[in-house]
Short mmCIF file of C-alpha atoms in Angstrom, two decimals:
data_model
loop_
_atom_site.label_atom_id
_atom_site.label_comp_id
_atom_site.label_asym_id
_atom_site.label_seq_id
_atom_site.Cartn_x
_atom_site.Cartn_y
_atom_site.Cartn_z
CA UNK I 127 -10.80 24.41 -35.61
CA UNK I 128 -10.23 26.08 -32.26
CA UNK I 129 -10.78 22.78 -30.45
CA UNK I 130 -8.32 21.05 -32.74
CA UNK I 131 -5.69 23.69 -32.01
CA UNK I 132 -6.41 23.40 -28.29
CA UNK I 133 -6.01 19.61 -28.33
CA UNK I 134 -2.83 19.90 -30.39
CA UNK I 135 -1.36 22.46 -27.99
CA UNK I 136 -2.43 20.40 -24.96
CA UNK I 137 -0.85 17.22 -26.36
CA UNK I 138 2.36 19.11 -27.09
CA UNK I 139 2.35 20.51 -23.54
CA UNK I 140 1.84 17.00 -22.14
CA UNK I 141 4.67 15.67 -24.29
CA UNK I 142 7.13 18.29 -23.06
CA UNK I 143 5.95 17.85 -19.48
CA UNK I 144 6.60 14.12 -19.72
CA UNK I 145 10.10 14.80 -21.08
CA UNK I 146 10.82 17.15 -18.17
CA UNK I 147 9.59 14.62 -15.58
CA UNK I 148 11.62 11.77 -17.08
CA UNK I 149 14.70 14.02 -17.32
CA UNK I 150 14.36 14.95 -13.64
CA UNK I 151 14.21 11.28 -12.63
CA UNK I 152 17.30 10.54 -14.75
CA UNK I 153 19.38 13.54 -13.70
CA UNK I 154 18.42 13.70 -10.00
CA UNK I 155 20.54 10.69 -8.89
CA UNK I 156 23.62 12.21 -10.53
CA UNK I 157 22.95 15.59 -8.92
CA UNK I 158 22.64 13.89 -5.53
CA UNK I 159 25.89 12.00 -6.16
CA UNK I 160 27.72 15.26 -6.82
CA UNK I 161 26.20 17.12 -3.87
CA UNK I 162 26.86 14.28 -1.44
CA UNK I 163 30.47 14.15 -2.62
CA UNK I 164 30.79 17.74 -1.39
CA UNK I 165 29.92 16.76 2.17
CA UNK I 166 31.72 14.92 4.92
CA UNK I 167 30.61 11.52 6.17
CA UNK I 168 29.40 13.22 9.36
CA UNK I 169 27.22 15.61 7.34
CA UNK I 170 25.72 12.74 5.36
CA UNK I 171 24.52 11.01 8.53
CA UNK I 172 23.25 14.25 10.08
CA UNK I 173 19.64 15.41 10.04
CA UNK I 174 20.39 17.81 7.18
CA UNK I 175 18.38 16.36 4.30
CA UNK I 176 18.73 19.31 1.93
CA UNK I 177 19.75 18.61 -1.64
CA UNK I 178 22.72 21.00 -1.55
CA UNK I 179 25.21 21.05 1.35
CA UNK I 180 25.29 24.11 3.59
CA UNK I 181 29.08 23.93 3.84
CA UNK I 182 30.48 22.29 0.67
CA UNK I 183 33.95 20.81 0.95
CA UNK I 184 36.40 18.92 -1.28
CA UNK I 185 37.74 16.86 1.62
CA UNK I 186 36.26 13.63 0.24
CA UNK I 187 37.98 14.17 -3.13
CA UNK I 188 41.30 14.93 -1.44
CA UNK I 189 41.08 11.83 0.72
CA UNK I 190 39.96 9.55 -2.13
CA UNK I 191 42.57 10.78 -4.61
CA UNK I 192 45.68 11.37 -2.53
CA UNK I 193 45.41 9.85 0.95
CA UNK I 194 43.30 6.70 0.70
CA UNK I 195 44.89 3.32 0.00
CA UNK I 196 43.93 -0.31 0.38
CA UNK I 197 46.75 -2.83 0.81
CA UNK I 198 49.09 -0.07 -0.38
CA UNK I 199 47.19 0.72 -3.59
CA UNK I 200 44.81 3.51 -4.46
CA UNK I 201 43.25 5.66 -7.15
CA UNK I 202 46.22 5.94 -9.53
CA UNK I 203 46.80 2.18 -9.68
CA UNK I 204 43.15 1.29 -10.11
CA UNK I 205 42.45 3.97 -12.70
CA UNK I 206 45.50 2.90 -14.72
CA UNK I 207 44.37 -0.74 -14.60
CA UNK I 208 40.88 0.21 -15.80
CA UNK I 209 42.26 2.39 -18.57
CA UNK I 210 44.76 -0.17 -19.85
CA UNK I 211 42.34 -3.10 -19.77
CA UNK I 212 39.48 -1.25 -21.45
CA UNK I 213 41.54 0.55 -24.09
CA UNK I 214 43.12 -2.72 -25.23
CA UNK I 215 39.79 -4.55 -25.32
CA UNK I 216 38.01 -1.67 -27.04
CA UNK I 217 40.66 -1.27 -29.73
CA UNK I 218 40.78 -4.99 -30.55
CA UNK I 219 37.01 -5.43 -30.44
CA UNK I 220 36.42 -2.44 -32.72
CA UNK I 221 39.10 -3.56 -35.19
CA UNK I 222 37.97 -7.19 -35.49
CA UNK I 223 34.26 -6.30 -35.35
CA UNK I 224 34.72 -3.88 -38.27
CA UNK I 225 36.30 -6.60 -40.42
CA UNK I 226 33.74 -9.22 -39.37
CA UNK I 227 30.82 -6.83 -39.90
CA UNK I 228 32.10 -5.87 -43.34
CA UNK I 229 32.45 -9.51 -44.36
CA UNK I 230 28.92 -10.34 -43.22
CA UNK I 231 27.50 -7.25 -44.91
CA UNK I 232 29.23 -7.63 -48.26
CA UNK I 233 30.25 -11.24 -48.92
CA UNK I 234 28.51 -14.56 -49.39
CA UNK I 235 30.31 -17.49 -47.78
CA UNK I 236 29.58 -20.89 -46.33
CA UNK I 237 28.24 -20.69 -42.79
CA UNK I 238 27.24 -17.03 -42.98
CA UNK I 239 23.66 -17.63 -41.72
CA UNK I 240 25.02 -19.74 -38.86
CA UNK I 241 27.57 -17.09 -37.91
CA UNK I 242 24.95 -14.36 -38.00
CA UNK I 243 22.59 -16.50 -35.89
CA UNK I 244 25.30 -17.05 -33.27
CA UNK I 245 26.04 -13.33 -33.13
CA UNK I 246 22.36 -12.53 -32.68
CA UNK I 247 22.00 -15.31 -30.09
CA UNK I 248 24.67 -13.73 -27.89
CA UNK I 249 22.47 -10.64 -27.61
CA UNK I 250 19.69 -12.66 -25.94
CA UNK I 251 21.74 -14.60 -23.38
CA UNK I 252 22.69 -12.77 -20.14
CA UNK I 253 26.42 -13.07 -19.49
CA UNK I 254 25.79 -14.01 -15.87
CA UNK I 255 24.33 -17.31 -17.11
CA UNK I 256 27.76 -18.46 -18.34
CA UNK I 257 29.74 -16.90 -15.50
CA UNK I 258 30.29 -20.08 -13.46
CA UNK I 259 31.40 -22.35 -16.33
CA UNK I 260 33.50 -19.48 -17.69
CA UNK I 261 35.27 -19.03 -14.36
CA UNK I 262 35.91 -22.77 -14.08
CA UNK I 263 37.45 -22.75 -17.55
CA UNK I 264 39.78 -19.79 -16.97
CA UNK I 265 40.75 -21.18 -13.56
CA UNK I 266 41.81 -24.45 -15.17
CA UNK I 267 43.84 -22.45 -17.70
CA UNK I 268 45.56 -20.44 -14.96
CA UNK I 269 44.09 -17.14 -16.18
CA UNK I 270 42.60 -15.92 -12.90
CA UNK I 271 43.94 -12.69 -11.37
CA UNK I 272 45.53 -11.48 -14.60
CA UNK I 273 44.67 -8.17 -16.23
CA UNK I 274 45.27 -9.47 -19.74
CA UNK I 275 42.71 -12.26 -19.20
CA UNK I 276 40.18 -9.65 -18.04
CA UNK I 277 40.91 -7.67 -21.20
CA UNK I 278 40.31 -10.79 -23.32
CA UNK I 279 37.03 -11.33 -21.48
CA UNK I 280 35.90 -7.83 -22.33
CA UNK I 281 36.97 -8.44 -25.93
CA UNK I 282 34.70 -11.49 -26.06
CA UNK I 283 31.84 -9.48 -24.55
CA UNK I 284 32.26 -6.45 -26.84
CA UNK I 285 32.82 -8.30 -30.12
CA UNK I 286 29.31 -9.65 -30.92
CA UNK I 287 27.50 -6.39 -30.14
CA UNK I 288 30.08 -4.34 -32.03
CA UNK I 289 29.85 -6.65 -35.04
CA UNK I 290 26.06 -6.38 -35.08
CA UNK I 291 26.25 -2.58 -35.04
CA UNK I 292 28.87 -2.53 -37.80
CA UNK I 293 26.74 -4.77 -40.02
CA UNK I 294 23.82 -2.35 -39.74
CA UNK I 295 26.08 0.59 -40.57
CA UNK I 296 27.84 -1.07 -43.53
CA UNK I 297 24.51 -2.11 -45.02
CA UNK I 298 23.70 1.58 -45.47
CA UNK I 299 26.91 2.39 -47.36
CA UNK I 300 26.12 2.31 -51.12
CA UNK I 301 27.83 -0.69 -52.68
CA UNK I 302 28.25 1.26 -55.92
CA UNK I 303 31.19 3.08 -54.34
CA UNK I 304 33.05 -0.19 -53.87
CA UNK I 305 32.11 -1.47 -57.32
CA UNK I 306 33.59 1.67 -58.88
CA UNK I 307 36.78 1.14 -56.87
CA UNK I 308 37.01 -2.48 -58.04
CA UNK I 309 36.77 -1.33 -61.65
CA UNK I 310 39.75 0.94 -60.96
CA UNK I 311 41.71 -2.10 -59.76
CA UNK I 312 41.44 -1.72 -55.98
CA UNK I 313 41.70 -4.88 -53.92
CA UNK I 314 39.23 -5.76 -51.16
CA UNK I 315 41.73 -4.79 -48.43
CA UNK I 316 42.46 -1.46 -50.05
CA UNK I 317 38.75 -0.71 -50.40
CA UNK I 318 38.20 -1.58 -46.76
CA UNK I 319 41.07 0.44 -45.29
CA UNK I 320 41.10 3.34 -47.78
CA UNK I 321 37.38 3.83 -48.34
CA UNK I 322 35.17 2.01 -45.85
CA UNK I 323 37.12 2.90 -42.71
CA UNK I 324 37.23 6.66 -43.50
CA UNK I 325 33.50 6.57 -44.24
CA UNK I 326 32.89 4.78 -40.93
CA UNK I 327 34.60 7.18 -38.52
CA UNK I 328 31.29 8.05 -36.87
CA UNK I 329 30.39 4.38 -36.44
CA UNK I 330 33.86 3.50 -35.15
CA UNK I 331 33.77 6.32 -32.60
CA UNK I 332 30.28 5.39 -31.39
CA UNK I 333 30.91 1.65 -31.18
CA UNK I 334 34.22 2.17 -29.42
CA UNK I 335 32.47 4.46 -26.93
CA UNK I 336 29.74 1.89 -26.21
CA UNK I 337 32.35 -0.84 -25.70
CA UNK I 338 34.59 1.30 -23.51
CA UNK I 339 31.72 2.42 -21.27
CA UNK I 340 30.57 -1.19 -20.83
CA UNK I 341 33.99 -2.26 -19.58
CA UNK I 342 34.73 0.90 -17.60
CA UNK I 343 31.75 0.32 -15.32
CA UNK I 344 31.94 -3.47 -15.15
CA UNK I 345 31.97 -5.03 -11.70
CA UNK I 346 30.73 -8.55 -12.42
CA UNK I 347 33.63 -9.99 -14.42
CA UNK I 348 36.35 -8.00 -12.68
CA UNK I 349 35.18 -9.09 -9.21
CA UNK I 350 35.21 -12.73 -10.29
CA UNK I 351 38.54 -12.73 -12.13
CA UNK I 352 40.70 -10.24 -10.19
CA UNK I 353 41.71 -10.97 -6.61
CA UNK I 354 44.76 -8.81 -5.79
CA UNK I 355 44.27 -5.15 -4.85
CA UNK I 356 47.22 -4.25 -7.07
CA UNK I 357 45.21 -5.39 -10.11
CA UNK I 358 41.83 -4.01 -9.17
CA UNK I 359 39.91 -1.82 -11.59
CA UNK I 360 37.99 1.28 -10.49
CA UNK I 361 34.67 -0.48 -9.71
CA UNK I 362 36.53 -2.89 -7.42
CA UNK I 363 38.42 -0.04 -5.81
CA UNK I 364 35.13 1.63 -4.96
CA UNK I 365 34.07 -1.37 -2.89
CA UNK I 366 37.11 -0.98 -0.64
CA UNK I 367 35.59 2.16 0.88
CA UNK I 368 33.04 -0.12 2.53
CA UNK I 369 34.69 -1.41 5.68
CA UNK I 370 33.56 -3.90 8.28
CA UNK I 371 32.35 -1.22 10.70
CA UNK I 372 32.23 1.98 8.65
CA UNK I 373 31.33 3.07 5.14
CA UNK I 374 33.00 6.16 3.69
CA UNK I 375 29.96 7.41 1.81
CA UNK I 376 31.41 10.82 0.95
CA UNK I 377 34.51 9.21 -0.56
CA UNK I 378 32.37 6.71 -2.47
CA UNK I 379 30.36 9.58 -3.96
CA UNK I 380 33.55 11.49 -4.80
CA UNK I 381 35.10 8.49 -6.55
CA UNK I 382 31.85 7.85 -8.39
CA UNK I 383 31.90 11.41 -9.72
CA UNK I 384 35.52 11.01 -10.83
CA UNK I 385 34.73 7.72 -12.59
CA UNK I 386 31.57 9.07 -14.24
CA UNK I 387 32.93 12.43 -15.43
CA UNK I 388 35.15 11.13 -18.32
CA UNK I 389 32.26 9.04 -19.65
CA UNK I 390 29.88 12.02 -19.53
CA UNK I 391 32.41 14.16 -21.42
CA UNK I 392 32.87 11.45 -24.06
CA UNK I 393 29.12 11.05 -24.51
CA UNK I 394 28.62 14.78 -24.90
CA UNK I 395 31.41 15.01 -27.46
CA UNK I 396 30.38 11.89 -29.44
CA UNK I 397 26.60 12.01 -29.07
CA UNK I 398 26.06 13.11 -32.68
CA UNK I 399 27.96 10.03 -33.87
CA UNK I 400 26.02 7.78 -31.51
CA UNK I 401 22.65 9.05 -32.73
CA UNK I 402 23.76 8.59 -36.33
CA UNK I 403 24.86 5.02 -35.63
CA UNK I 404 21.63 4.08 -33.90
CA UNK I 405 19.60 5.50 -36.76
CA UNK I 406 21.58 3.50 -39.31
CA UNK I 407 21.96 0.37 -37.22
CA UNK I 408 18.25 -0.44 -37.23
CA UNK I 409 17.95 -0.38 -41.01
CA UNK I 410 18.72 -3.91 -42.08
#
């Protein structure tokens, strides 16, 4: 009995120790990003290798936010571009994915297995594989260097994943609720907008968050499709701090903190919805 208790306590100690070690490896890069943003570029290249700066300063934030510009454009322009592109794509992807996921979950129609197979297939193919033919296509259509075309690209990227998550969530909503509403004379559209959507607030918030974060940090598609500095998004703006002869590391760290902070706040606020979605999304 004593040995069993000892082994149980030891395994629990090992489990918590493993969690602490993994957490340190995850959090440490973000801590270093914050601390290095509180230094100057000179301090970064000095022999001071301590984790926390001896003389913290907000000079990098001031320069990155108010003084720095590339081809006449800076933080405000790039942050607005990122916000507009991602909000539009996230809203449209969430709206259409909810309707598509509900149709797949509840209705029988011709081609449903094929549609579901295509949606699942998109989860296995890396987007970089289709990048070259995709760029050739949008170039022929005259859609390069346009923010709305980048937003449509994000919409196409977000839609399959969002639909898949919605299907898993809708499958766990008791169908008896909808059958009772049909008996009372409710149409399909009324059931969807008046009953299903209110019941799916947690799923909508979580899926919208996942989509928004994916686009907010995207560099691949934006670097291929956007050429002008006036239409850059935040990830592209970050690359401008790397010059031919110098790299403004302190400013890069400061901008990275600014870009990351809203996402961290959103995750903290919506984490309970995200956990609920993931738990329901795996029950098919």
